[in-house]
Amino acid sequence: MAVHGVGLLTRLPLCVQRRSRVQRPILRLFSCPGTVAADPRREEQPSGSAETGSEDKTPKKRFSEVQKERREQAQRTVLIHCPNKISEKKFLKYLSQHGPINNHFFYESYGLYAVVEFCQKESVDSLQNGTHTPSMSTEAVIPFRSRYFNLKLKNPSNQASEQSCIQCSNQLPPSSKKVFELLRCAESIDDQLNSLLKEFQLTEENTKLRYLTCSLVEDIAAAYFPDCTVRPFGSSVNTFGKLGCDLDMFLDLDEIGKLSAVKTAGNFLMEFQVKNVPSERIATQKILSVIGECLDHFGPGCVGVQKILNARCPLVRFSHQASGFQCDLTTNNRIALKSSELLYIYGALDSRVRALVFSVRCWARAHSLTSSIPGAWITNFSLTMIVIFFLQRRSPPILPTLDSLKNLAELLLKEFFEYFGNFAFNKNSINIRQGKEQNKPDSSPLYIQNPFETSLNISKNVSQSQLQKFVDLARESAWILQQEGKDRPSASSNQPWGLAALLLPSIANGMALAKKKGKKPANETVKNLLESLKSNSAENSTNTNRKRTTSP
Ligand code: GTP
Ligand code: MG
């Protein structure tokens, strides 16, 4: 746990911590349930307030424990579409008829929604028993008893006058304008990295909504497989998720056989009669096909269902309208859950890991190195692995002096760009399992070994030109940060600097254009740009005497 007032990056280098303090959290994350230190603040969050701050968000519990706890919470939770004019007090009183409420929050997504977590699961049954299926005059309805409700006012005119001001929790990423403003006001690059993490990381409410959405999908899949589990994975749970990221979930059918495998006495063994198909892939396709149909026809709020069954990893893609999540449902994807756990553990070792990953991900997005559409570009998952590899490989492995600690802190981002700006991608692969570079086993431009399926390359899709773009931008960004260290714009300047300067698309475009024309080396273009930024800032500082405000 970081001490308040100490910068995110101004603590011991990872390699030093690895030998002392860091080993304890690792042990704790793998240890048996009784030894896990719970983070009491997580429970103390008032309803409706988001957990903020990178330090607070650093997970302290084992991955499986968090999953179990959140899943159980979600099963006691309901989603309610509310009228826009509603008295929160009356709403809570009305729902309390079914049992005590543990937690609730409101959010907006094409209408007002409430997420209400009861203390007991029985309250959900009671609420469902008191709910009726609407009848339509012109259309027919498919009666489906779910935990997604629609609340109507019996007498709207009475309530309108009493409505209280409802606070809605934010589910969206910050605007670029807000991000640049925050970065501009920060005190150091270290502070900027921290601010970016704080603004983009998933809030407590957003995480709850993700688990609830999986739980609602599980109810639908349970029509076919009563003992199935729908588990979230990927950035929704690995602590590297940004607000607005997709919701990856997988239908886990592994528990079905196990539940009934109770040892019985006697000479016989009982098995279920089952249908056989030629391969596991075909079984997956058949299961997903039927669940896809079910979501499409009966899933309240599930729209745009696409069955992408011929992909390497077959999936069903759909939008969950009420939560606003783009969902990818797969099945038999335990390896992906393992990868999520691995990243969760890396993220928990040191808060700097997440700060660096978020900044590098924002940088990559700002320059279109990554995209939400599948293609030949680097994925966020690959990018996260690249950052982890860098953190595994960096030095020095000795205790630095206090002065050099501070330098080291601000250097981390620059070092990252320098490292990959000079990495021999043509001959070396990235190996997270062993934390070292190795000869590439094939000619893929970027080779990142899958840590669990070691014969596979997780970045096989990346083309030579996309990799080259990554390398070029990394070099230029390292250079910009180097110059920043020497001469930072004045405090009163409105000019973006540090990380903000790296996220400006104009710099990348300028570089690309210059390269295309073959006129000047890219560094020179950047130098000129920086010169003009500096002269602008000099002008600005004579015009305004405003001081740079420091972040709280
Ligand atoms: P976002 O861009 O925020 O969604 O990041 P993400 O980590 O969720 O990535 P994505 O949605 O593309 O993939 C979800 C998860 O699937 C990842 O976290 C990995 O666990 C897994 N995954 C994605 N791509 C690969 C791959 O190429 N190989 C393997 N083995 N797993 C992958
Ligand atoms: Mg994802």
XYZ file of C-alpha atoms and ligand atoms in Angstrom:
585
model
C 0.000 0.000 0.000
C 1.506 3.334 -1.002
C 1.886 6.127 1.495
C -0.184 9.211 0.733
C 1.879 12.108 -0.443
C 4.456 9.839 -2.025
C 4.233 9.921 -5.804
C 3.040 6.893 -7.650
C 6.372 6.388 -9.309
C 8.631 7.702 -6.604
C 8.914 4.535 -4.615
C 11.391 1.718 -4.757
C 12.119 0.270 -8.180
C 10.239 -2.899 -8.925
C 13.317 -5.067 -8.897
C 14.222 -3.915 -5.391
C 10.689 -4.388 -4.119
C 10.562 -7.784 -5.718
C 13.111 -9.001 -3.235
C 11.413 -7.583 -0.177
C 7.978 -6.001 0.130
C 6.457 -7.246 -3.108
C 6.887 -10.884 -2.269
C 4.341 -10.603 0.503
C 1.450 -9.514 -1.701
C 2.362 -12.282 -4.161
C 2.158 -14.855 -1.412
C -1.052 -13.323 -0.169
C -2.630 -13.446 -3.617
C -1.880 -17.147 -3.899
C -2.438 -18.124 -0.265
C -5.354 -19.999 1.263
C -8.556 -18.016 1.947
C -8.009 -17.696 5.680
C -4.792 -15.758 5.222
C -6.068 -13.215 2.736
C -6.102 -9.673 4.033
C -9.442 -8.208 3.107
C -9.528 -4.591 2.105
C -12.138 -3.206 4.490
C -12.508 0.047 2.587
C -14.068 -1.840 -0.285
C -17.000 -2.722 1.946
C -17.169 0.728 3.499
C -17.831 2.496 0.208
C -21.075 4.427 0.575
C -23.658 3.474 -2.000
C -23.494 5.627 -5.041
C -19.863 6.632 -4.540
C -17.085 5.343 -6.722
C -13.821 3.941 -5.490
C -11.151 6.277 -6.718
C -7.413 6.573 -6.586
C -4.953 4.105 -7.924
C -3.799 3.141 -4.485
C -7.312 2.318 -3.318
C -7.945 0.292 -6.428
C -4.870 -1.877 -6.021
C -6.481 -5.220 -5.320
C -5.598 -7.018 -2.134
C -7.653 -10.166 -2.508
C -7.025 -13.280 -4.480
C -8.554 -13.298 -7.937
C -10.800 -16.301 -7.274
C -12.030 -14.711 -4.051
C -12.961 -11.480 -5.768
C -14.757 -13.405 -8.514
C -16.697 -15.464 -6.003
C -17.672 -12.485 -3.860
C -18.747 -10.329 -6.796
C -20.700 -13.177 -8.350
C -22.592 -13.796 -5.144
C -23.323 -10.042 -4.846
C -24.636 -10.008 -8.409
C -27.025 -12.858 -7.706
C -28.694 -10.721 -5.029
C -28.925 -7.745 -7.373
C -31.621 -6.510 -9.743
C -31.628 -4.009 -12.586
C -34.578 -1.625 -12.812
C -35.496 0.751 -15.595
C -37.056 3.710 -13.775
C -39.242 6.625 -14.803
C -37.166 9.805 -15.140
C -39.122 11.517 -12.394
C -38.820 9.449 -9.278
C -38.476 9.974 -5.559
C -35.437 7.991 -4.429
C -36.779 7.734 -0.877
C -40.120 6.281 -1.994
C -38.383 3.988 -4.458
C -36.174 2.497 -1.739
C -39.087 2.213 0.684
C -41.127 0.380 -1.938
C -38.324 -2.106 -2.659
C -37.582 -2.629 1.027
C -40.925 -4.445 1.294
C -39.046 -7.388 -0.184
C -36.170 -7.239 2.254
C -33.274 -5.021 3.361
C -31.181 -3.338 0.671
C -27.405 -3.568 0.953
C -26.442 -1.153 -1.741
C -27.883 0.776 -4.685
C -26.929 3.270 -7.335
C -28.507 5.006 -10.318
C -27.045 5.616 -13.750
C -28.199 6.980 -17.080
C -28.084 5.131 -20.367
C -30.935 6.186 -22.668
C -33.121 6.451 -19.565
C -32.683 6.143 -15.846
C -31.617 2.811 -14.353
C -31.182 1.584 -10.798
C -28.962 -1.260 -9.656
C -30.249 -2.554 -6.333
C -28.387 -5.128 -4.271
C -30.511 -6.832 -1.631
C -28.976 -8.335 1.497
C -30.610 -11.688 0.773
C -31.292 -13.620 -2.379
C -34.847 -14.395 -1.202
C -35.735 -10.711 -1.658
C -35.212 -11.124 -5.408
C -37.692 -14.029 -5.456
C -40.167 -11.955 -3.473
C -39.805 -9.047 -5.917
C -40.251 -11.380 -8.886
C -43.369 -12.888 -7.287
C -44.869 -9.414 -6.977
C -44.121 -8.515 -10.606
C -46.436 -9.044 -13.553
C -45.809 -9.570 -17.261
C -47.098 -6.562 -19.235
C -49.780 -7.043 -21.833
C -49.563 -5.165 -25.107
C -52.520 -4.177 -27.177
C -50.876 -4.445 -30.590
C -47.907 -6.758 -30.014
C -47.451 -10.102 -28.295
C -44.970 -10.495 -25.458
C -42.733 -13.418 -24.612
C -43.217 -14.010 -20.899
C -39.756 -14.153 -19.349
C -39.105 -13.923 -15.643
C -35.769 -12.177 -15.241
C -34.033 -9.805 -12.814
C -34.379 -6.904 -15.212
C -37.523 -4.935 -14.383
C -39.467 -1.943 -15.567
C -40.841 0.359 -12.879
C -43.939 2.406 -13.573
C -45.578 5.150 -11.545
C -49.199 4.461 -10.571
C -49.866 8.170 -10.371
C -47.127 10.162 -12.139
C -48.505 13.609 -11.302
C -48.296 12.945 -7.510
C -44.641 11.939 -7.553
C -43.411 14.618 -9.917
C -43.678 17.314 -7.263
C -41.810 15.211 -4.656
C -38.932 14.011 -6.766
C -35.577 14.205 -5.100
C -32.401 15.029 -6.912
C -31.026 11.657 -7.977
C -27.262 11.356 -8.246
C -26.235 9.244 -11.180
C -22.991 7.322 -11.225
C -20.866 7.899 -14.303
C -20.293 4.917 -16.603
C -18.452 6.710 -19.401
C -14.781 7.506 -19.970
C -13.775 11.174 -19.555
C -13.796 13.473 -22.587
C -10.433 14.265 -24.227
C -10.932 17.873 -23.163
C -11.173 16.851 -19.511
C -8.172 14.549 -19.840
C -5.981 17.258 -21.337
C -7.094 19.733 -18.697
C -6.237 17.284 -15.916
C -2.871 16.468 -17.424
C -2.073 20.114 -17.921
C -2.759 20.863 -14.264
C -0.679 17.993 -12.938
C 2.582 18.660 -11.132
C 4.745 16.008 -12.718
C 4.629 13.207 -15.262
C 4.271 10.872 -12.321
C 1.188 12.820 -11.281
C -0.126 12.731 -14.858
C 0.124 8.943 -15.008
C -1.752 8.747 -11.731
C -4.499 11.124 -12.936
C -5.003 9.168 -16.129
C -5.399 5.943 -14.172
C -7.850 7.564 -11.782
C -10.013 8.938 -14.590
C -10.123 5.843 -16.782
C -10.139 2.898 -14.378
C -13.392 1.013 -13.878
C -15.386 2.387 -10.975
C -16.903 0.227 -8.274
C -20.349 0.763 -9.839
C -19.179 -0.088 -13.333
C -17.603 -3.296 -12.046
C -20.832 -4.214 -10.252
C -22.800 -3.600 -13.435
C -20.424 -5.897 -15.357
C -20.886 -8.762 -12.904
C -24.648 -8.155 -12.868
C -24.805 -8.313 -16.682
C -22.980 -11.664 -16.619
C -25.366 -12.880 -13.948
C -28.396 -11.873 -16.073
C -26.938 -13.700 -19.078
C -26.319 -16.704 -16.844
C -30.042 -16.783 -15.970
C -30.821 -17.013 -19.691
C -28.210 -19.714 -20.392
C -29.502 -21.630 -17.366
C -32.642 -22.417 -19.363
C -30.466 -24.966 -21.205
C -27.712 -25.611 -18.670
C -29.152 -25.126 -15.171
C -25.775 -25.394 -13.391
C -23.768 -23.229 -15.756
C -21.784 -20.160 -14.716
C -21.184 -17.085 -16.849
C -17.876 -15.540 -15.752
C -16.437 -12.191 -16.820
C -12.797 -12.187 -17.950
C -10.378 -9.874 -19.768
C -10.073 -6.228 -18.872
C -13.378 -6.189 -16.954
C -11.689 -8.187 -14.196
C -7.913 -8.021 -14.691
C -7.744 -4.426 -13.259
C -6.538 -3.005 -16.594
C -10.047 -2.180 -17.878
C -10.849 1.342 -19.005
C -14.377 2.778 -18.690
C -16.151 1.909 -21.934
C -14.214 -1.321 -22.582
C -16.090 -4.380 -23.808
C -17.415 -7.101 -21.510
C -15.815 -10.483 -22.204
C -17.651 -13.376 -20.629
C -17.492 -17.119 -20.887
C -20.042 -19.796 -20.311
C -18.463 -22.247 -17.898
C -20.015 -25.694 -18.106
C -17.193 -27.436 -16.231
C -19.098 -27.564 -12.970
C -22.073 -29.450 -14.428
C -20.595 -32.937 -14.329
C -18.741 -32.277 -11.095
C -21.835 -31.320 -9.098
C -23.324 -34.746 -9.400
C -20.051 -36.636 -9.111
C -20.747 -37.434 -5.473
C -19.040 -40.634 -4.459
C -21.589 -43.350 -3.889
C -21.100 -46.737 -2.307
C -21.376 -49.932 -4.321
C -19.864 -51.385 -7.439
C -21.453 -49.086 -9.962
C -20.693 -45.697 -11.461
C -23.496 -43.619 -12.918
C -22.986 -41.371 -15.998
C -25.321 -39.041 -17.865
C -26.495 -40.179 -21.257
C -25.090 -37.558 -23.638
C -24.896 -36.773 -27.335
C -21.479 -37.041 -28.973
C -20.056 -34.667 -31.590
C -16.799 -35.115 -33.565
C -14.764 -32.394 -31.791
C -14.733 -29.967 -28.904
C -14.899 -27.104 -31.385
C -18.144 -28.427 -32.816
C -19.562 -28.861 -29.307
C -18.638 -25.228 -28.555
C -20.255 -24.037 -31.789
C -23.467 -25.930 -31.074
C -23.722 -24.645 -27.520
C -23.021 -21.034 -28.500
C -25.432 -21.231 -31.392
C -28.329 -22.185 -29.159
C -27.421 -19.647 -26.457
C -27.145 -16.988 -29.170
C -30.667 -17.822 -30.359
C -31.927 -17.713 -26.798
C -30.364 -14.291 -26.137
C -31.771 -12.994 -29.384
C -35.320 -14.228 -28.856
C -35.815 -14.131 -25.104
C -33.046 -12.037 -23.534
C -34.526 -8.735 -22.325
C -32.301 -5.896 -23.496
C -29.985 -8.125 -25.577
C -29.831 -6.678 -29.079
C -27.700 -7.009 -32.218
C -26.879 -10.644 -31.521
C -24.228 -11.996 -33.923
C -23.046 -15.571 -33.890
C -19.373 -15.586 -34.915
C -18.907 -19.324 -34.775
C -16.166 -19.818 -37.367
C -13.654 -17.589 -35.578
C -10.558 -19.188 -34.005
C -12.346 -18.745 -30.698
C -16.109 -19.022 -31.540
C -18.217 -16.353 -29.850
C -21.600 -14.678 -29.648
C -21.422 -10.875 -29.776
C -24.310 -8.697 -28.621
C -25.136 -5.367 -27.020
C -26.675 -5.283 -23.611
C -28.767 -2.158 -24.029
C -29.466 -1.341 -20.399
C -25.838 -1.461 -19.283
C -24.489 -0.159 -22.579
C -21.888 -2.959 -22.704
C -20.728 -4.579 -25.898
C -20.546 -8.240 -24.877
C -18.503 -11.141 -26.249
C -19.666 -14.521 -24.982
C -17.423 -17.552 -25.457
C -17.378 -20.950 -23.874
C -14.650 -23.300 -22.626
C -12.260 -20.393 -22.278
C -10.476 -21.226 -19.050
C -7.085 -20.217 -20.462
C -8.378 -16.675 -20.942
C -9.512 -16.637 -17.326
C -6.009 -17.752 -16.322
C -4.531 -14.891 -18.375
C -6.878 -12.488 -16.607
C -5.701 -13.804 -13.261
C -2.068 -13.447 -14.275
C -2.598 -9.806 -15.241
C -4.580 -9.219 -12.047
C -1.614 -10.466 -10.033
C 0.834 -8.306 -11.970
C -1.434 -5.307 -11.458
C -1.595 -6.006 -7.726
C 2.174 -6.195 -7.240
C 2.734 -2.502 -7.595
C 0.394 0.385 -8.425
C 2.949 1.654 -10.956
C 2.195 -1.315 -13.197
C -1.408 -0.254 -13.772
C -0.479 3.419 -14.113
C 2.056 2.609 -16.802
C -0.266 0.203 -18.636
C -3.108 2.758 -18.667
C -0.841 5.492 -19.996
C 0.669 3.277 -22.677
C -2.835 2.098 -23.660
C -4.094 5.705 -23.881
C -1.010 6.633 -25.903
C -1.568 3.700 -28.281
C -5.266 4.562 -28.678
C -4.523 8.245 -29.308
C -2.258 7.235 -32.202
C -4.569 4.524 -33.587
C -2.046 1.801 -32.789
C -4.993 -0.010 -31.202
C -8.601 -0.077 -32.309
C -11.906 -1.434 -31.062
C -12.295 -3.198 -34.419
C -10.372 -6.455 -34.943
C -7.563 -6.224 -37.506
C -3.826 -6.211 -38.061
C -3.120 -3.861 -35.174
C -1.768 -4.525 -31.696
C -4.480 -5.457 -29.189
C -4.686 -4.025 -25.690
C -3.938 -7.481 -24.368
C -0.682 -7.667 -26.366
C 0.198 -4.143 -25.298
C -0.297 -5.021 -21.636
C 2.014 -8.016 -22.083
C 4.604 -5.742 -23.702
C 4.533 -3.403 -20.688
C 4.837 -6.305 -18.257
C 7.789 -7.662 -20.183
C 9.464 -4.278 -20.046
C 8.926 -4.125 -16.286
C 10.413 -7.589 -15.943
C 13.497 -6.611 -17.919
C 14.316 -3.167 -16.619
C 17.218 -2.366 -14.372
C 19.002 -1.367 -12.114
C 18.588 -4.210 -9.689
C 20.249 -2.252 -6.859
C 18.962 0.130 -4.197
C 19.187 3.644 -5.629
C 19.855 6.853 -3.692
C 16.927 9.117 -2.790
C 17.817 11.571 -5.574
C 18.030 8.896 -8.195
C 14.705 7.452 -6.981
C 12.945 10.609 -8.034
C 14.681 10.630 -11.414
C 13.883 6.980 -11.842
C 10.209 7.685 -11.214
C 9.786 10.130 -14.063
C 12.018 8.063 -16.261
C 9.824 4.982 -16.320
C 7.625 6.067 -19.220
C 10.611 7.366 -21.194
C 12.531 4.166 -20.554
C 9.571 2.134 -21.773
C 9.538 3.994 -25.081
C 13.328 3.789 -25.379
C 13.304 0.078 -24.672
C 10.780 -0.762 -27.367
C 12.074 1.885 -29.759
C 15.284 -0.169 -29.810
C 13.957 -3.686 -29.336
C 15.145 -6.227 -31.935
C 11.641 -7.261 -33.001
C 13.117 -8.741 -36.200
C 14.882 -11.521 -34.336
C 13.579 -11.627 -30.758
C 10.306 -12.703 -29.187
C 8.789 -11.569 -25.891
C 8.528 -14.245 -23.245
C 6.586 -13.307 -20.104
C 6.920 -16.776 -18.616
C 10.714 -16.490 -18.413
C 10.991 -12.719 -18.499
C 13.506 -12.708 -21.323
C 13.940 -12.166 -25.027
C 14.243 -15.292 -27.120
C 14.839 -16.085 -30.767
C 11.595 -15.916 -32.716
C 10.338 -19.355 -33.695
C 8.710 -17.967 -36.871
C 8.721 -14.881 -39.035
C 5.713 -13.068 -37.492
C 6.655 -9.375 -37.205
C 5.694 -9.324 -33.508
C 6.035 -12.496 -31.485
C 4.684 -12.566 -27.900
C 4.629 -16.071 -26.546
C 1.344 -17.130 -24.965
C 2.378 -17.846 -21.346
C -0.052 -20.746 -21.008
C -0.023 -22.219 -24.506
C 3.662 -21.711 -25.161
C 3.664 -22.780 -28.800
C 1.292 -19.929 -29.709
C 1.921 -16.286 -30.537
C -0.694 -13.952 -29.037
C 0.174 -11.177 -31.509
C 0.173 -13.242 -34.694
C -2.287 -10.780 -36.246
C 0.089 -7.779 -36.107
C 1.455 -6.672 -39.485
C 4.989 -5.370 -40.139
C 3.671 -1.872 -40.887
C 1.678 -1.680 -37.634
C 4.698 -2.846 -35.672
C 6.877 -0.270 -37.426
C 4.370 2.438 -36.510
C 4.579 1.352 -32.876
C 8.401 1.462 -32.946
C 8.522 4.865 -34.659
C 6.062 6.393 -32.227
C 7.889 4.881 -29.264
C 11.175 6.474 -30.441
C 9.619 9.859 -30.998
C 7.797 9.753 -27.679
C 11.029 8.894 -25.873
C 12.652 11.851 -27.552
C 9.821 14.214 -26.581
C 10.043 13.103 -22.958
C 13.807 13.593 -23.027
C 13.356 17.199 -24.169
C 10.630 17.772 -21.566
C 13.064 16.813 -18.846
C 15.405 19.574 -19.983
C 12.940 22.373 -20.583
C 9.325 22.171 -19.466
C 6.740 24.782 -20.553
C 6.143 27.456 -17.939
C 3.614 26.784 -15.198
C 1.231 29.437 -16.490
C 1.313 28.064 -20.014
C -1.743 26.447 -21.515
C 0.416 24.143 -23.565
C 0.149 20.389 -23.139
C 3.353 18.841 -21.865
C 4.655 15.457 -20.741
C 2.093 12.735 -21.279
C -0.390 15.253 -22.699
C 2.103 16.153 -25.448
C 2.461 12.462 -26.255
C -1.290 12.024 -26.637
C -1.621 14.883 -29.113
C -2.419 13.390 -32.515
C -1.032 16.469 -34.263
C 2.508 15.506 -33.304
C 2.159 12.030 -34.744
C 0.508 13.367 -37.883
C 3.239 15.940 -38.291
C 5.869 13.248 -37.998
C 4.111 10.951 -40.411
C 3.701 13.693 -42.978
C 7.328 14.713 -42.777
C 8.423 11.128 -43.167
C 6.190 10.637 -46.175
C 7.561 13.715 -47.884
C 11.053 12.612 -46.942
C 11.986 16.185 -46.224
C 13.193 16.249 -42.652
C 13.953 13.580 -40.115
C 10.994 13.093 -37.784
C 13.000 14.238 -34.775
C 13.610 17.552 -36.432
C 9.907 18.038 -37.106
C 9.166 17.309 -33.480
C 11.930 19.677 -32.419
C 10.396 22.426 -34.536
C 6.973 21.689 -33.142
C 8.315 21.882 -29.627
C 10.118 25.115 -30.454
C 6.857 26.622 -31.651
C 5.055 25.309 -28.574
C 7.697 26.925 -26.394
C 7.524 30.284 -28.163
C 3.721 30.133 -27.894
C 3.999 29.407 -24.235
C 6.435 32.289 -23.775
C 3.884 34.587 -25.409
C 1.121 33.170 -23.283
C 3.054 33.608 -20.084
C 3.515 37.302 -20.747
C -0.224 37.603 -21.381
C -1.401 35.731 -18.386
C -0.203 35.456 -14.868
C -2.293 32.422 -14.032
C -0.600 29.843 -11.897
C -0.851 26.189 -12.699
C -3.297 24.668 -10.264
C -2.104 21.543 -8.564
C -4.198 18.436 -8.552
C -5.793 17.550 -5.219
P -9.889 -4.496 -23.884
O -9.296 -3.970 -25.137
O -9.992 -3.480 -22.803
O -11.168 -5.223 -24.132
O -8.795 -5.560 -23.323
P -8.967 -7.108 -23.059
O -7.779 -7.559 -22.281
O -10.302 -7.409 -22.485
O -8.830 -7.710 -24.507
P -9.876 -8.472 -25.428
O -11.272 -8.045 -25.152
O -9.368 -8.347 -26.815
O -9.678 -9.982 -25.008
C -10.209 -10.481 -23.808
C -9.266 -11.478 -23.208
O -9.099 -12.573 -24.100
C -7.857 -10.984 -22.921
O -7.731 -10.302 -21.700
C -7.076 -12.287 -22.906
O -7.257 -12.945 -21.681
C -7.785 -13.079 -23.997
N -7.113 -12.880 -25.295
C -7.257 -11.890 -26.170
N -6.477 -12.064 -27.249
C -5.831 -13.219 -27.059
C -4.882 -13.967 -27.825
O -4.478 -13.606 -28.915
N -4.453 -15.150 -27.273
C -4.879 -15.575 -26.066
N -4.415 -16.696 -25.578
N -5.767 -14.896 -25.332
C -6.231 -13.745 -25.807
Mg -12.112 -6.980 -23.527
